[in-house]
């Protein structure tokens, strides 16, 4: 059973930084076909993808609203995926979820992802 465990959320002032981590059980991130993404959700709104990576290839993708501010990466042993968030804005406030899947056709389509973490709250105050 694959488990994704997120950490690193918290409260920060606008302009600040946070780094989220997503640790996976087993060798999930070592499989070339697996994609990992960070989604976020505000109460009452749709869950939206913000960044994605294929750990086996290193390809990365970002939604326009976070380009230049967020960076998704993996550690060298491919057990953890990170989301470095800089220049945070109040509109980045949300619960952030890590997701992984081996049959991802569209990187920001949530239903393509099989495994999900429990979510971590990010609050940015202006």
XYZ file of N, CA and C in Angstrom:
378
model
N 0.840 -1.180 0.000
C 0.000 0.000 0.000
C 0.883 1.240 0.000
N 0.723 2.053 -1.008
C 1.526 3.268 -1.113
C 0.968 4.335 -0.184
N 1.846 4.989 0.517
C 1.445 6.100 1.377
C 2.264 7.331 1.025
N 1.588 8.457 0.991
C 2.242 9.745 0.788
C 2.047 10.564 2.062
N 3.137 11.102 2.575
C 3.067 11.875 3.814
C 3.645 13.254 3.560
N 2.806 14.271 3.745
C 3.233 15.648 3.517
C 3.672 16.289 4.833
N 4.539 17.263 4.702
C 4.942 18.063 5.851
C 5.432 19.414 5.351
N 5.560 20.368 6.273
C 6.142 21.658 5.921
C 5.177 22.807 5.807
N 3.898 22.568 5.954
C 2.945 23.670 5.886
C 3.075 24.572 7.107
N 2.372 25.685 7.066
C 2.399 26.611 8.192
C 1.889 27.970 7.804
N 2.177 28.944 8.649
C 1.737 30.325 8.424
C 2.945 31.198 8.151
N 2.792 32.100 7.196
C 3.892 32.979 6.814
C 3.301 34.289 6.312
N 4.076 35.334 6.389
C 3.623 36.618 5.858
C 3.869 36.672 4.361
N 3.108 37.498 3.700
C 3.272 37.675 2.266
C 4.718 38.046 1.950
N 5.231 37.425 0.897
C 6.621 37.619 0.518
C 7.562 36.588 1.103
N 7.065 35.817 2.046
C 7.884 34.803 2.685
C 7.948 33.510 1.893
N 8.584 32.510 2.495
C 8.813 31.223 1.827
C 8.435 30.065 2.738
N 8.063 28.977 2.108
C 7.833 27.703 2.786
C 8.299 26.591 1.860
N 8.687 25.472 2.436
C 9.017 24.296 1.635
C 8.173 23.133 2.114
N 7.408 22.570 1.211
C 6.606 21.400 1.493
C 7.362 20.147 1.067
N 7.163 19.063 1.811
C 7.790 17.780 1.487
C 6.718 16.712 1.336
N 6.962 15.789 0.445
C 6.053 14.660 0.233
C 6.884 13.395 0.167
N 6.835 12.622 1.225
C 7.596 11.373 1.297
C 6.697 10.213 0.900
N 7.238 9.307 0.086
C 6.470 8.152 -0.377
C 7.049 6.869 0.192
N 6.176 5.934 0.488
C 6.635 4.632 0.946
C 7.141 3.822 -0.245
N 8.041 2.898 0.018
C 8.543 2.027 -1.037
C 9.342 2.770 -2.091
N 9.346 2.228 -3.301
C 10.150 2.801 -4.372
C 9.302 3.536 -5.395
N 8.194 4.097 -4.950
C 7.248 4.717 -5.874
C 7.918 5.726 -6.787
N 8.720 6.601 -6.228
C 9.307 7.673 -7.016
C 10.418 7.190 -7.942
N 10.833 5.939 -7.792
C 11.882 5.406 -8.662
C 11.326 4.849 -9.960
N 10.023 4.721 -10.036
C 9.403 4.173 -11.230
C 9.274 5.269 -12.278
N 9.811 5.030 -13.449
C 9.854 6.075 -14.475
C 8.485 6.602 -14.871
N 7.475 5.750 -14.816
C 6.163 6.161 -15.303
C 5.361 6.956 -14.279
N 5.880 7.119 -13.086
C 5.131 7.786 -12.029
C 5.299 9.301 -12.115
N 4.190 9.990 -12.030
C 4.198 11.448 -11.929
C 3.764 11.838 -10.523
N 4.333 12.919 -10.034
C 3.997 13.446 -8.703
C 3.601 14.899 -8.864
N 2.541 15.287 -8.203
C 2.071 16.661 -8.334
C 1.648 17.222 -6.989
N 1.663 18.530 -6.924
C 1.090 19.249 -5.789
C -0.179 19.936 -6.277
N -1.258 19.686 -5.536
C -2.527 20.362 -5.767
C -2.820 21.237 -4.558
N -3.733 22.170 -4.727
C -4.175 22.960 -3.577
C -5.670 23.196 -3.688
N -6.259 23.399 -2.534
C -7.703 23.572 -2.505
C -8.103 24.559 -1.425
N -8.950 25.473 -1.820
C -9.572 26.415 -0.904
C -11.003 25.948 -0.691
N -11.498 26.084 0.509
C -12.856 25.633 0.833
C -13.859 26.217 -0.162
N -14.669 25.326 -0.720
C -15.698 25.757 -1.648
C -15.242 25.888 -3.081
N -13.965 25.617 -3.330
C -13.447 25.718 -4.690
C -12.899 24.377 -5.153
N -12.654 24.293 -6.458
C -12.095 23.074 -7.024
C -10.631 22.919 -6.619
N -10.204 21.682 -6.510
C -8.791 21.419 -6.245
C -8.021 21.663 -7.543
N -6.975 22.460 -7.457
C -6.212 22.802 -8.653
C -4.772 22.346 -8.534
N -4.225 21.893 -9.653
C -2.831 21.504 -9.692
C -1.948 22.728 -9.806
N -0.817 22.729 -9.118
C 0.092 23.876 -9.188
C 1.471 23.503 -9.727
N 1.924 22.274 -9.471
C 3.236 21.867 -9.957
C 3.279 20.349 -10.065
N 4.056 19.859 -11.018
C 4.165 18.411 -11.217
C 5.566 18.058 -11.687
N 5.948 16.817 -11.411
C 7.265 16.334 -11.819
C 7.176 14.858 -12.148
N 7.961 14.453 -13.120
C 8.163 13.036 -13.368
C 9.535 12.697 -12.782
N 9.612 12.103 -11.589
C 10.898 11.847 -10.955
C 11.840 11.014 -11.797
N 11.295 10.105 -12.600
C 12.150 9.260 -13.415
C 12.864 10.018 -14.517
N 12.311 11.170 -14.909
C 12.866 11.934 -16.023
C 13.259 13.356 -15.632
N 12.719 13.842 -14.536
C 13.053 15.194 -14.101
C 12.247 16.279 -14.760
N 11.262 15.924 -15.579
C 10.423 16.930 -16.239
C 9.530 17.602 -15.209
N 9.392 18.919 -15.323
C 8.561 19.670 -14.385
C 7.537 20.532 -15.117
N 6.438 20.796 -14.436
C 5.351 21.587 -14.999
C 4.792 22.497 -13.907
N 4.360 23.693 -14.301
C 3.811 24.644 -13.349
C 2.586 25.342 -13.930
N 1.651 25.632 -13.068
C 0.529 26.470 -13.483
C 1.033 27.905 -13.555
N 0.444 28.705 -14.408
C 0.963 30.054 -14.654
C 1.056 30.893 -13.388
N 0.126 30.724 -12.479
C 0.076 31.591 -11.300
C 1.246 31.387 -10.342
N 2.003 30.284 -10.493
C 3.119 30.034 -9.576
C 4.465 30.013 -10.289
N 4.469 30.141 -11.601
C 5.729 30.114 -12.343
C 6.659 31.212 -11.859
N 7.916 30.844 -11.654
C 8.894 31.804 -11.178
C 8.918 31.956 -9.668
N 7.932 31.404 -8.985
C 7.867 31.499 -7.523
C 7.990 30.137 -6.854
N 7.408 29.111 -7.445
C 7.420 27.769 -6.881
C 8.386 26.890 -7.675
N 9.027 25.959 -6.974
C 9.908 24.994 -7.624
C 9.631 23.611 -7.065
N 9.337 22.676 -7.955
C 9.147 21.281 -7.542
C 10.436 20.523 -7.836
N 10.828 19.658 -6.919
C 12.081 18.928 -7.093
C 12.013 17.613 -6.336
N 13.036 16.776 -6.554
C 13.094 15.494 -5.857
C 14.459 15.366 -5.204
N 14.557 14.552 -4.167
C 15.871 14.322 -3.567
C 16.629 13.279 -4.392
N 17.899 13.147 -4.134
C 18.759 12.287 -4.958
C 18.403 10.808 -4.852
N 17.841 10.395 -3.753
C 17.502 8.982 -3.598
C 16.056 8.702 -3.977
N 15.371 9.726 -4.472
C 14.008 9.595 -5.005
C 13.036 9.028 -3.979
N 13.093 9.550 -2.766
C 12.104 9.157 -1.775
C 11.206 10.306 -1.378
N 11.615 11.520 -1.713
C 10.862 12.700 -1.307
C 10.783 13.700 -2.453
N 9.617 14.282 -2.612
C 9.422 15.368 -3.575
C 9.119 16.632 -2.780
N 9.712 17.735 -3.214
C 9.582 18.993 -2.491
C 8.838 20.025 -3.335
N 8.228 20.960 -2.658
C 7.684 22.147 -3.306
C 8.209 23.361 -2.551
N 9.177 24.030 -3.166
C 9.712 25.247 -2.587
C 8.841 26.410 -3.051
N 8.294 27.130 -2.096
C 7.371 28.233 -2.420
C 7.978 29.541 -1.930
N 8.301 30.415 -2.864
C 8.877 31.717 -2.543
C 7.915 32.828 -2.945
N 8.162 34.011 -2.429
C 7.335 35.189 -2.751
C 5.848 34.874 -2.601
N 5.530 34.277 -1.485
C 4.151 33.822 -1.272
C 3.191 35.000 -1.205
N 1.986 34.746 -1.707
C 0.923 35.754 -1.740
C -0.274 35.230 -0.953
N -1.140 36.129 -0.553
C -2.310 35.713 0.221
C -3.168 34.723 -0.567
N -3.173 34.869 -1.892
C -3.970 33.956 -2.709
C -3.384 32.552 -2.803
N -2.193 32.347 -2.247
C -1.619 31.002 -2.179
C -2.148 30.231 -0.977
N -2.904 30.896 -0.124
C -3.462 30.226 1.051
C -4.406 29.109 0.620
N -4.144 27.898 1.133
C -4.939 26.735 0.753
C -4.422 25.524 1.519
N -5.144 24.425 1.386
C -4.609 23.142 1.815
C -3.886 22.554 0.594
N -2.659 22.158 0.801
C -1.839 21.614 -0.279
C -1.763 20.098 -0.147
N -2.005 19.434 -1.267
C -2.000 17.980 -1.309
C -0.926 17.482 -2.274
N -0.269 16.437 -1.870
C 0.649 15.728 -2.743
C -0.101 14.562 -3.378
N 0.159 14.298 -4.659
C -0.513 13.209 -5.352
C 0.473 12.500 -6.265
N 0.255 11.215 -6.470
C 1.120 10.437 -7.362
C 0.279 9.456 -8.156
N 0.747 9.162 -9.358
C 0.026 8.217 -10.191
C 0.909 7.698 -11.301
N 0.605 6.515 -11.787
C 1.396 5.908 -12.851
C 0.704 5.971 -14.207
N -0.496 6.533 -14.249
C -1.225 6.636 -15.515
C -1.730 8.055 -15.697
N -0.801 8.983 -15.565
C -1.175 10.389 -15.657
C -1.088 10.841 -17.098
N -2.233 11.247 -17.641
C -2.258 11.734 -19.015
C -2.170 13.247 -19.084
N -2.784 13.890 -18.094
C -2.761 15.347 -18.020
C -2.292 15.714 -16.621
N -1.172 16.414 -16.523
C -0.500 16.557 -15.226
C -1.332 17.253 -14.165
N -2.292 18.086 -14.547
C -3.077 18.801 -13.555
C -4.545 18.346 -13.518
N -4.768 17.118 -14.017
C -6.104 16.539 -13.918
C -6.134 15.625 -12.705
N -6.831 16.019 -11.692
C -6.758 15.335 -10.409
C -7.173 13.879 -10.492
N -8.063 13.540 -11.391
C -8.576 12.174 -11.447
C -7.575 11.201 -12.087
N -6.469 11.720 -12.583
C -5.415 10.864 -13.125
C -4.505 10.323 -12.031
N -4.651 10.854 -10.823
C -3.760 10.481 -9.735
C -4.416 9.464 -8.810
N -3.651 8.454 -8.456
C -4.161 7.338 -7.655
C -3.943 7.543 -6.158
N -2.792 8.077 -5.823
C -2.401 8.170 -4.415
C -2.403 9.631 -3.977
N -2.893 9.856 -2.768
C -2.991 11.215 -2.228
C -2.498 11.252 -0.792
N -1.884 12.366 -0.451
C -1.525 12.598 0.941
C -2.697 13.196 1.691
N -2.473 13.459 2.962
C -3.558 13.925 3.834
C -3.773 15.430 3.742
N -2.835 16.153 3.154
C -2.966 17.595 3.019
C -2.247 18.339 4.124
N -1.738 19.503 3.784
C -1.086 20.349 4.775
C -1.506 21.796 4.520
N -1.819 22.501 5.588
C -2.351 23.859 5.466
C -1.226 24.866 5.260
N -1.420 25.744 4.288
C -0.523 26.875 4.064
C -1.364 28.140 4.180
N -0.947 29.022 5.072
C -1.663 30.277 5.285
C -0.702 31.439 5.088
N -1.045 32.334 4.182
C -0.210 33.492 3.892
C -0.999 34.740 4.275
N -0.455 35.501 5.189
C -1.137 36.709 5.649
C -0.526 37.937 4.987
N -1.388 38.859 4.633
C -0.912 40.071 3.944
C -0.664 41.204 4.933
